[in-house]
Coordinates of C-alpha atoms in Angstrom, one line a residue:
Chain A
M165 CA -28.3 -10.4 -0.8
S166 CA -31.7 -9.0 -0.1
D167 CA -33.6 -7.2 -2.9
V168 CA -35.6 -5.1 -0.4
V169 CA -34.1 -2.8 2.1
T170 CA -36.2 -3.1 5.3
P171 CA -35.6 -1.4 8.7
G172 CA -34.1 -4.8 9.8
N173 CA -31.3 -4.9 7.3
L174 CA -30.4 -1.2 7.1
T175 CA -26.7 -0.6 7.4
V176 CA -26.6 3.1 6.6
E177 CA -29.4 5.4 7.6
A178 CA -30.0 9.1 7.1
R179 CA -32.9 10.9 8.9
D180 CA -34.0 14.4 8.0
L181 CA -30.5 15.1 6.8
S182 CA -29.8 18.7 5.7
R183 CA -26.7 20.6 5.0
W184 CA -26.4 24.2 4.0
F185 CA -23.3 26.3 3.1
G186 CA -24.1 29.9 3.9
Q187 CA -27.3 30.7 2.0
K188 CA -26.9 27.6 -0.3
V189 CA -28.9 24.5 0.7
A190 CA -26.9 21.6 -0.6
V191 CA -29.0 18.8 0.9
S192 CA -32.5 19.3 2.3
E193 CA -34.3 17.0 4.7
V194 CA -33.2 13.7 3.2
T195 CA -34.4 10.5 4.8
C196 CA -33.3 7.3 3.3
G197 CA -31.7 4.0 4.1
F198 CA -29.2 1.6 2.5
G199 CA -28.8 -2.1 2.9
P200 CA -26.9 -5.0 1.4
G201 CA -26.4 -4.9 -2.3
V202 CA -25.5 -2.1 -4.7
T203 CA -27.4 1.1 -4.5
G204 CA -26.9 3.8 -7.0
L205 CA -27.0 7.4 -5.8
L206 CA -28.1 9.4 -8.8
G207 CA -28.5 13.0 -9.6
P208 CA -27.4 15.7 -12.1
N209 CA -24.4 17.9 -11.2
G210 CA -25.2 20.0 -8.2
A211 CA -27.9 17.7 -6.9
G212 CA -26.2 17.2 -3.6
K213 CA -24.9 13.6 -4.1
T214 CA -21.3 14.3 -3.0
T215 CA -22.5 16.3 0.0
L216 CA -24.8 13.5 1.0
L217 CA -22.1 10.9 0.7
R218 CA -19.7 13.1 2.7
M219 CA -22.3 13.4 5.4
L220 CA -23.0 9.7 5.3
T221 CA -19.3 8.9 5.8
G222 CA -18.8 11.5 8.5
L223 CA -16.5 13.7 6.4
V224 CA -19.0 16.6 6.6
R225 CA -21.1 17.5 9.5
P226 CA -24.8 17.7 8.9
S227 CA -26.5 21.1 9.6
A228 CA -29.5 19.1 10.8
G229 CA -30.5 15.4 11.0
I230 CA -28.8 12.2 11.9
V231 CA -26.6 9.7 10.2
T232 CA -25.9 6.2 11.4
I233 CA -23.6 3.5 9.9
L234 CA -24.1 0.1 11.4
G235 CA -26.0 1.7 14.1
V236 CA -23.5 4.3 15.2
N237 CA -22.8 7.9 14.4
P238 CA -19.5 7.8 12.4
R239 CA -18.4 11.3 13.6
A240 CA -18.6 10.1 17.2
E241 CA -17.2 6.6 17.0
S242 CA -14.2 6.2 14.7
D243 CA -14.1 2.5 15.3
V244 CA -16.9 2.0 12.8
Y245 CA -14.3 2.8 10.1
R246 CA -13.0 -0.8 10.5
K247 CA -16.0 -1.8 8.5
V248 CA -16.4 1.2 6.3
A249 CA -14.5 2.6 3.3
L250 CA -14.8 5.5 1.0
V251 CA -13.5 6.1 -2.5
P252 CA -13.7 9.9 -2.8
E253 CA -14.4 11.7 -6.0
D254 CA -11.5 14.0 -5.6
E255 CA -8.5 13.2 -7.8
Q256 CA -6.0 14.2 -5.3
V257 CA -3.9 11.4 -3.8
P258 CA -0.7 11.5 -1.8
G259 CA 1.5 11.6 -4.9
F260 CA 4.7 11.1 -2.9
L261 CA 3.6 7.5 -2.0
T262 CA 3.9 4.5 -4.3
A263 CA 0.7 2.6 -4.9
Q264 CA 2.0 -0.1 -2.5
E265 CA 2.8 2.4 0.2
F266 CA -0.6 4.1 -0.3
V267 CA -2.6 1.0 0.1
Q268 CA -0.3 -0.4 2.8
F269 CA -0.8 2.9 4.8
N270 CA -4.5 2.3 4.9
A271 CA -3.9 -1.4 5.9
T272 CA -1.7 -0.2 8.7
L273 CA -4.3 2.3 10.0
Q274 CA -6.8 -0.5 9.8
Q275 CA -4.5 -2.5 12.0
L276 CA -4.3 -5.5 9.7
G277 CA -1.9 -8.2 10.6
D278 CA 0.1 -8.2 7.4
P279 CA -0.3 -4.7 5.9
A280 CA 2.2 -5.4 3.0
G281 CA 0.5 -8.6 2.0
A282 CA -3.0 -7.2 2.2
A283 CA -1.9 -4.2 0.1
A284 CA -0.3 -6.4 -2.5
R285 CA -3.5 -8.5 -2.7
A286 CA -5.8 -5.4 -3.0
L287 CA -3.6 -4.0 -5.8
D288 CA -3.8 -7.3 -7.6
V289 CA -7.6 -7.2 -7.4
V290 CA -7.7 -3.9 -9.3
G291 CA -4.9 -4.8 -11.7
L292 CA -2.2 -2.6 -10.4
A293 CA 0.2 -5.2 -9.1
D294 CA 2.7 -4.6 -11.9
V295 CA 3.0 -0.9 -11.0
A296 CA 2.8 -1.2 -7.2
G297 CA 6.2 0.4 -6.8
R298 CA 5.5 3.5 -8.9
D299 CA 4.7 6.9 -7.3
L300 CA 1.0 7.8 -7.5
S301 CA 2.1 11.2 -8.9
T302 CA 3.1 9.3 -12.1
F303 CA -0.3 7.5 -12.4
S304 CA -3.0 8.4 -14.9
K305 CA -6.4 9.4 -13.6
G306 CA -7.8 5.9 -14.1
M307 CA -4.9 4.3 -12.4
R308 CA -5.3 6.6 -9.4
Q309 CA -8.9 5.7 -9.3
R310 CA -8.0 2.0 -9.1
A311 CA -5.4 2.7 -6.4
K312 CA -8.1 4.4 -4.4
V313 CA -10.4 1.4 -4.9
A314 CA -7.6 -0.9 -3.8
S315 CA -7.0 1.2 -0.7
A316 CA -10.7 1.1 0.1
L317 CA -11.0 -2.6 -0.3
V318 CA -7.8 -3.6 1.6
H319 CA -9.7 -4.2 4.9
D320 CA -12.7 -5.9 3.3
P321 CA -15.3 -3.3 4.5
E322 CA -18.9 -4.1 5.2
V323 CA -20.0 -0.8 3.8
L324 CA -18.4 0.8 0.8
F325 CA -19.1 4.3 -0.4
L326 CA -18.0 5.1 -4.0
D327 CA -18.1 8.6 -5.3
E328 CA -17.9 8.5 -9.1
P329 CA -15.5 5.5 -8.9
L330 CA -15.2 5.0 -12.7
N331 CA -14.0 8.4 -13.5
G332 CA -11.1 8.3 -15.9
T333 CA -11.1 4.5 -16.3
D334 CA -11.0 2.9 -19.8
P335 CA -13.8 0.6 -20.9
V336 CA -11.9 -2.6 -19.9
Q337 CA -11.1 -1.2 -16.4
R338 CA -14.6 0.0 -16.1
A339 CA -16.1 -3.4 -16.9
H340 CA -13.7 -5.0 -14.4
L341 CA -14.6 -2.5 -11.6
I342 CA -18.3 -2.8 -12.3
G343 CA -18.0 -6.6 -12.0
L344 CA -16.0 -6.2 -8.7
F345 CA -18.7 -3.9 -7.2
V346 CA -21.5 -6.1 -8.3
G347 CA -19.7 -9.1 -6.8
L348 CA -19.3 -7.2 -3.5
G349 CA -23.0 -6.5 -3.5
A350 CA -23.8 -10.1 -4.2
Q351 CA -21.7 -11.0 -1.1
G352 CA -24.0 -9.0 1.0
K353 CA -21.8 -5.9 1.3
T354 CA -23.5 -2.5 1.3
V355 CA -22.2 -0.7 -1.8
I356 CA -23.4 2.9 -2.4
V357 CA -22.3 4.3 -5.7
S358 CA -22.7 7.9 -6.6
S359 CA -22.6 8.6 -10.3
H360 CA -24.1 10.8 -13.0
V361 CA -23.5 8.2 -15.7
L362 CA -26.7 6.3 -15.7
G363 CA -25.6 3.4 -17.9
E364 CA -22.9 2.5 -15.4
V365 CA -25.4 2.7 -12.5
E366 CA -27.9 0.6 -14.4
R367 CA -25.2 -2.1 -14.8
M368 CA -24.3 -2.1 -11.1
A369 CA -27.3 -1.1 -8.9
D370 CA -30.2 -3.2 -7.7
R371 CA -31.8 -0.1 -6.3
V372 CA -31.4 3.7 -6.8
V373 CA -31.7 6.8 -4.7
A374 CA -32.3 9.8 -6.9
M375 CA -31.6 13.3 -5.9
V376 CA -32.6 16.6 -7.5
D377 CA -31.8 20.0 -6.1
G378 CA -30.7 18.6 -2.8
R379 CA -33.9 16.7 -2.2
L380 CA -34.8 13.1 -2.5
A381 CA -36.6 12.5 -5.8
G382 CA -37.2 8.8 -5.6
V383 CA -36.0 5.6 -3.9
G384 CA -36.4 2.0 -5.0
T385 CA -35.8 -0.4 -7.8
I386 CA -36.0 1.1 -11.3
T387 CA -39.2 -0.7 -12.1
A388 CA -40.8 0.3 -8.8
L389 CA -39.8 3.9 -9.4
R390 CA -41.3 3.8 -12.9
N391 CA -44.5 2.1 -11.6
A392 CA -44.9 4.8 -9.0
M393 CA -45.2 7.5 -11.7
S394 CA -48.8 6.8 -12.5
D395 CA -49.3 10.3 -13.8
I396 CA -46.9 9.7 -16.7
P397 CA -48.2 7.6 -19.6
R398 CA -46.3 4.3 -19.9
K399 CA -44.7 3.8 -23.3
L400 CA -45.1 0.3 -24.7
R401 CA -44.1 -1.3 -28.0
I402 CA -46.4 -4.1 -29.2
E403 CA -45.1 -6.4 -31.9
C404 CA -47.9 -8.2 -33.7
D405 CA -49.0 -9.5 -37.2
Q406 CA -51.7 -6.8 -37.8
P407 CA -50.7 -3.6 -36.1
R408 CA -53.2 -1.5 -37.9
V409 CA -56.1 -3.7 -36.8
L410 CA -54.9 -3.7 -33.2
A411 CA -54.4 0.1 -33.3
G412 CA -58.0 0.5 -34.6
A413 CA -59.3 -1.5 -31.7
L414 CA -57.3 0.4 -29.1
I415 CA -57.9 4.0 -30.3
G416 CA -60.7 5.6 -28.3
R417 CA -60.3 3.6 -25.2
A418 CA -59.9 5.6 -22.0
Y419 CA -56.6 4.1 -21.0
V420 CA -54.9 4.7 -24.3
G421 CA -53.2 8.1 -24.7
G422 CA -51.8 7.7 -28.2
V423 CA -50.9 5.2 -30.9
D424 CA -48.2 5.2 -33.5
V425 CA -48.3 2.4 -36.1
E426 CA -45.3 0.8 -37.8
D427 CA -45.0 -2.1 -40.2
S428 CA -45.0 -4.9 -37.7
A429 CA -45.5 -3.1 -34.4
L430 CA -47.3 -0.2 -32.7
N431 CA -46.1 2.2 -30.1
I432 CA -48.7 3.1 -27.6
D433 CA -49.0 5.5 -24.6
V434 CA -50.9 3.7 -21.8
L435 CA -52.6 5.9 -19.2
D436 CA -53.8 3.0 -17.0
S437 CA -51.5 0.0 -17.1
D438 CA -53.8 -2.2 -15.0
A439 CA -56.8 -1.7 -17.3
F440 CA -54.6 -2.1 -20.4
G441 CA -53.1 -5.3 -19.0
R442 CA -56.5 -6.8 -18.2
E443 CA -58.0 -6.1 -21.7
L444 CA -55.2 -6.5 -24.2
A445 CA -55.5 -10.2 -24.5
S446 CA -59.2 -10.2 -25.0
I447 CA -58.9 -7.4 -27.6
A448 CA -56.3 -9.4 -29.5
V449 CA -58.5 -12.5 -29.4
G450 CA -61.5 -10.5 -30.5
T451 CA -59.7 -8.9 -33.5
E452 CA -57.8 -12.1 -34.3
V453 CA -54.4 -10.3 -33.9
R454 CA -51.5 -12.5 -33.0
L455 CA -49.3 -10.8 -30.4
V456 CA -45.6 -11.4 -30.6
S457 CA -44.3 -9.3 -27.8
V458 CA -45.1 -6.4 -25.5
E459 CA -42.1 -4.4 -24.3
P460 CA -41.8 -1.2 -22.2
R461 CA -40.0 1.6 -24.0
D462 CA -39.3 3.8 -21.0
E463 CA -38.3 1.5 -18.1
S464 CA -34.7 2.2 -18.6
L465 CA -32.9 4.0 -15.8
E466 CA -32.3 6.9 -18.1
S467 CA -36.0 7.5 -18.9
T468 CA -37.0 7.0 -15.3
F469 CA -34.4 9.4 -14.2
R470 CA -35.5 11.9 -16.8
Y471 CA -39.0 11.8 -15.4
L472 CA -37.7 12.2 -11.9
V473 CA -35.6 15.2 -12.6
G474 CA -38.6 16.9 -14.3
G475 CA -37.7 16.5 -17.9
R476 CA -40.9 14.7 -18.6
Chain B
M247 CA 1.2 3.1 18.3
R248 CA 1.5 1.7 14.8
S249 CA -1.1 4.2 13.6
F250 CA 0.7 7.1 15.3
V251 CA 4.0 6.2 13.7
A252 CA 2.4 5.6 10.3
I253 CA 0.6 9.0 10.3
A254 CA 3.6 10.9 11.7
R255 CA 5.8 9.3 9.0
Y256 CA 3.2 10.1 6.3
T257 CA 3.0 13.8 7.5
F258 CA 6.8 14.1 7.6
R259 CA 7.2 12.7 4.1
K260 CA 4.5 15.0 2.7
L261 CA 6.1 18.1 4.3
M262 CA 9.6 17.1 3.1
N263 CA 8.6 18.0 -0.4
R264 CA 11.9 18.4 -2.3
K265 CA 11.4 22.0 -3.6
R266 CA 10.1 23.3 -0.3
V267 CA 12.8 21.7 1.7
I268 CA 15.6 23.0 -0.5
G269 CA 14.2 26.5 -0.2
L270 CA 13.8 26.3 3.6
M271 CA 17.2 24.8 4.0
L272 CA 18.8 27.6 2.0
L273 CA 16.9 30.1 4.1
S274 CA 18.1 28.5 7.3
A275 CA 21.7 28.6 6.2
V276 CA 21.7 32.4 5.7
P277 CA 22.7 33.3 9.3
A278 CA 25.8 31.0 9.0
V279 CA 26.8 32.6 5.8
I280 CA 26.6 36.1 7.4
V281 CA 28.6 34.9 10.4
G282 CA 31.2 33.4 8.2
L283 CA 31.5 36.7 6.2
V284 CA 31.3 39.2 9.0
G285 CA 32.6 37.3 12.1
R286 CA 36.3 37.2 11.3
R287 CA 36.5 41.0 10.9
A288 CA 34.4 41.7 14.0
A289 CA 36.0 42.7 17.3
D290 CA 33.9 40.2 19.1
S291 CA 33.0 37.3 16.8
T292 CA 31.0 35.6 19.6
E293 CA 28.7 38.6 19.8
V294 CA 28.2 38.4 16.0
F295 CA 27.3 34.8 16.4
H296 CA 24.7 35.4 19.1
G297 CA 23.3 38.4 17.2
M298 CA 22.7 36.3 14.1
A299 CA 21.4 33.3 16.2
V300 CA 18.9 35.5 17.9
G301 CA 18.0 38.2 15.4
V302 CA 17.8 36.1 12.3
L303 CA 17.8 32.4 13.0
M304 CA 15.5 32.4 16.0
A305 CA 13.4 35.4 15.3
V306 CA 12.8 34.8 11.6
V307 CA 14.1 31.6 10.0
L308 CA 13.0 29.0 12.5
P309 CA 9.6 30.5 13.0
V310 CA 9.0 30.6 9.3
I311 CA 10.0 26.9 9.0
G312 CA 7.8 26.0 11.9
I313 CA 4.8 27.9 10.5
V314 CA 5.1 26.4 7.0
N315 CA 5.3 22.9 8.3
A316 CA 2.7 23.1 11.1
S317 CA 0.1 24.9 9.0
G318 CA 0.5 22.4 6.2
A319 CA 0.3 19.3 8.4
L320 CA -3.5 19.0 8.6
G321 CA -4.5 22.2 6.8
D322 CA -3.1 21.1 3.4
E323 CA -4.7 17.7 3.8
R324 CA -8.1 19.3 4.4
R325 CA -7.9 21.7 1.5
D326 CA -6.4 19.1 -0.8
H327 CA -9.2 16.7 0.1
T328 CA -6.7 14.0 1.2
L329 CA -7.7 14.2 4.9
P330 CA -10.2 11.3 4.4
Y331 CA -7.2 9.0 3.9
L332 CA -6.3 9.8 7.5
S333 CA -9.5 10.7 9.2
L334 CA -11.9 7.9 8.0
K335 CA -9.9 5.3 9.9
P336 CA -10.4 3.5 13.2
V337 CA -7.9 5.9 14.8
A338 CA -8.7 8.2 17.7
R339 CA -8.8 11.8 16.6
S340 CA -6.3 12.7 19.3
V341 CA -3.9 10.2 17.9
L342 CA -4.3 11.5 14.4
V343 CA -3.7 15.1 15.6
G344 CA -0.7 14.1 17.8
A345 CA 0.9 12.1 15.0
A346 CA 0.4 14.9 12.5
L347 CA 1.9 17.4 15.0
A348 CA 4.9 15.0 15.6
G349 CA 5.5 14.7 11.8
A350 CA 5.5 18.5 11.5
V351 CA 7.8 19.0 14.4
V352 CA 10.3 16.5 13.2
A353 CA 10.3 18.1 9.8
T354 CA 10.9 21.5 11.4
L355 CA 13.7 20.0 13.6
L356 CA 15.4 18.4 10.6
I357 CA 15.3 21.5 8.4
G358 CA 16.1 23.8 11.3
A359 CA 19.0 21.6 12.2
V360 CA 20.6 22.6 9.0
G361 CA 20.5 26.3 10.1
V362 CA 21.6 25.5 13.6
G363 CA 24.3 23.2 12.5
T364 CA 25.8 25.5 9.8
L365 CA 25.6 28.4 12.2
W366 CA 27.3 26.4 14.9
I367 CA 30.1 25.4 12.5
A368 CA 30.5 29.0 11.3
G369 CA 30.5 30.3 14.9
G370 CA 33.1 27.8 15.9
L371 CA 35.3 28.6 13.0
V372 CA 35.3 32.3 13.5
S373 CA 35.4 32.4 17.3
G374 CA 37.3 29.2 18.1
E375 CA 34.6 28.6 20.7
W376 CA 32.8 25.3 19.9
T377 CA 30.2 25.3 22.6
V378 CA 28.3 28.3 21.2
G379 CA 25.9 26.1 19.3
A380 CA 24.2 24.4 22.3
G381 CA 21.9 27.4 23.0
P382 CA 20.5 27.7 19.5
A383 CA 20.1 23.9 19.4
L384 CA 18.0 24.1 22.5
G385 CA 16.1 27.0 21.1
L386 CA 15.3 25.1 17.9
V387 CA 13.7 22.3 19.9
V388 CA 11.5 24.7 21.8
I389 CA 10.6 26.7 18.7
A390 CA 9.8 23.6 16.7
F391 CA 7.3 22.4 19.3
G392 CA 6.0 25.9 20.1
Y393 CA 5.1 27.0 16.5
G394 CA 4.0 23.5 15.7
A395 CA 1.5 23.5 18.6
V396 CA 0.1 26.9 17.6
F397 CA 0.0 26.7 13.9
L398 CA -1.4 23.1 13.5
P399 CA -4.9 24.2 14.5
V400 CA -4.5 27.6 12.7
G401 CA -3.6 25.7 9.5
F402 CA -6.7 23.5 9.9
L403 CA -8.9 26.5 10.3
F404 CA -7.5 29.1 7.8
K405 CA -6.6 28.8 4.2
R406 CA -4.0 31.6 4.6
A407 CA -2.5 30.2 7.7
T408 CA 1.1 30.8 6.5
L409 CA 0.3 34.4 5.8
I410 CA -1.3 34.7 9.2
G411 CA 1.9 33.2 10.7
L412 CA 4.1 35.6 8.8
L413 CA 2.0 38.6 9.9
Y414 CA 2.4 37.3 13.5
V415 CA 6.2 37.0 13.1
F416 CA 6.9 40.2 11.3
F417 CA 4.2 42.4 12.9
W418 CA 3.3 41.1 16.3
E419 CA 6.6 39.5 17.4
A420 CA 9.1 41.7 15.5
I421 CA 7.4 45.1 16.2
L422 CA 4.8 45.0 18.9
A423 CA 6.5 42.5 21.3
S424 CA 9.8 44.2 20.8
A425 CA 8.4 47.6 21.5
V426 CA 6.2 46.7 24.5
T427 CA 8.1 44.7 27.1
S428 CA 5.0 43.2 28.6
L429 CA 4.1 41.6 25.3
A430 CA 7.4 39.7 25.1
A431 CA 5.8 36.7 26.8
S432 CA 3.3 36.4 23.9
S433 CA 6.1 35.8 21.4
L434 CA 6.8 32.1 20.7
W435 CA 10.4 32.4 19.6
R436 CA 11.2 34.2 22.8
I437 CA 10.3 31.0 24.6
G438 CA 13.1 29.4 22.6
L439 CA 15.3 32.3 23.5
Q440 CA 14.4 31.9 27.1
A441 CA 15.9 28.4 27.0
Y442 CA 18.9 29.5 24.9
A443 CA 19.7 32.4 27.3
A444 CA 19.7 30.0 30.2
T445 CA 22.8 28.3 28.7
L446 CA 24.8 31.5 28.8
D447 CA 26.7 32.9 31.8
T448 CA 26.3 36.5 30.8
L449 CA 23.6 37.7 28.5
P450 CA 24.6 39.9 25.5
R451 CA 22.6 43.1 25.0
D452 CA 20.5 41.5 22.2
F453 CA 19.2 38.9 24.6
T454 CA 18.1 41.2 27.3
D455 CA 16.4 43.5 24.8
S456 CA 14.6 40.6 23.2
L457 CA 13.6 38.8 26.3
G458 CA 11.8 41.8 27.8
N459 CA 10.2 40.7 31.0
V460 CA 10.9 37.0 30.3
S461 CA 13.5 35.3 32.6
P462 CA 16.0 32.8 31.2
S463 CA 14.9 29.3 32.1
V464 CA 15.0 26.0 30.3
G465 CA 12.4 24.4 32.6
S466 CA 10.0 27.3 32.2
A467 CA 10.4 27.2 28.4
F468 CA 9.6 23.5 28.2
I469 CA 6.6 23.9 30.6
K470 CA 5.2 26.6 28.4
V471 CA 5.7 24.6 25.3
G472 CA 4.2 21.5 27.0
V473 CA 1.1 23.5 27.9
L474 CA 0.8 24.7 24.3
L475 CA 1.1 21.1 23.0
V476 CA -1.7 19.9 25.2
L477 CA -3.9 22.8 24.3
S478 CA -3.1 22.3 20.6
V479 CA -3.9 18.6 20.6
A480 CA -7.2 19.2 22.5
L481 CA -8.2 22.1 20.2
S482 CA -7.3 20.3 17.0
T483 CA -9.1 17.1 18.2
W484 CA -12.2 19.1 18.9
L485 CA -12.0 20.8 15.5
L486 CA -11.9 17.4 13.8
H487 CA -15.1 16.5 15.7
V488 CA -17.0 19.7 14.8
R489 CA -15.6 20.9 11.5
D490 CA -15.8 19.4 8.0
H491 CA -12.9 17.3 7.0
V492 CA -13.0 18.6 3.4
V493 CA -13.3 22.2 2.4
G494 CA -15.8 23.1 -0.4
N495 CA -19.4 22.6 -1.2
G496 CA -19.2 19.3 -3.0
D497 CA -22.1 18.8 -5.3

């Protein structure tokens, strides 16, 4: 798996992608690419994630722009779906089918050699083997979700789109599915996960694509996104043996925005990370303060995302 | 071929929803009940049979069954957001459309067969003439394909496709096409009647009135339906290329 998406390993690409419904612009001029590994597609409700995913998969026609999956336009060449799968957000499933029939139906359309066997294996992977003979209409939301995942995985796709795949699942199932998706990413599959639950995405994704109001708000690893926000003070926590002494030495320096002292640590807002990084060690030596640790307080996906959506 | 059969079977099973099927089957049996009740007392029970077959079964019951099934075949999938389970597959759009149409037509044939079969039995019992059912059976085949062809793309396009179909049946076909002879050719069930009429030696008054300027002919009826099928598959395939496969704004 590659950590960096380069033009050479792009499997899914969107160029100047827009979609409007009447007067409403759902997605506006989005250009981004996806490659092997797990990418989180983030955004608050109404950000345009589902519309973007639908355009990427070929379900919805773009008003403008181009989509390619594995180099082809999915709406023009249905053969690409041999290597692509979608787990849609919508709860609706064909309730008149059993789980086995539902997954086997996809295996048949994928022209697999042994659809029944492939379906049984996929259901086993998501932990539904015991209820394979039950109608989907009798399934809970979480079970339906897992049946949809089994159906999507039955043909071992290269590119997997997941729209809120963990909806309705219990914590055990969620952990299992997250492990499954991370494993697929590690195998070099392109896994694109849309979610508004940041904690889940943080556990799965190597990289995020953030959307706000139909536009791209940021693309990259969480650290890279945070680093790119040079206008926002970086919040750090420094544990040391003399926090008051260190605070006194730091206050007044140009790259320090604010300092809050605790018993054995200080919280500091840093305006210029590079300058701070260069000088901290010498300040500590000069003041004879023993540093224990320096930790970022806002490099979580949640805080980064909050900055991106404007709640700075 | 495996994909075609799988999608046709899927569509058929979806349309054979228990409640809906029971309702449509009861509806389709209404003409037989009327023939059974009225036929014995009528001077000419064969005329009663043909009157029910044309005026109720072919003009109302079979079109309604055909419209409900055809408009639901792809349209319900699109509005229920289950079309991705069919369309995001390595299957040619034309195969998908053809298979969905086949599933809808088979569902209409099966439900309609209850109406034709019960009417046939009732007609045979009251008239003693057991060949009377051949014409309605032929009409059922033509009607199932005809309404299927027209209302498959209508269902894909319009949320209220069934209502549009009922307006077509009760306003256009029942009133306008009956009143204006030159419009009879625009009526789908009259294509079925065209085939049905070709099986009879002499046409009852109901037939000549309903047919208008359309001449009885089995071959002509099947050619018309064949053209409609080709157009329907072409149009629906094109719609799958140019229209969204799910309805709604998403997020």
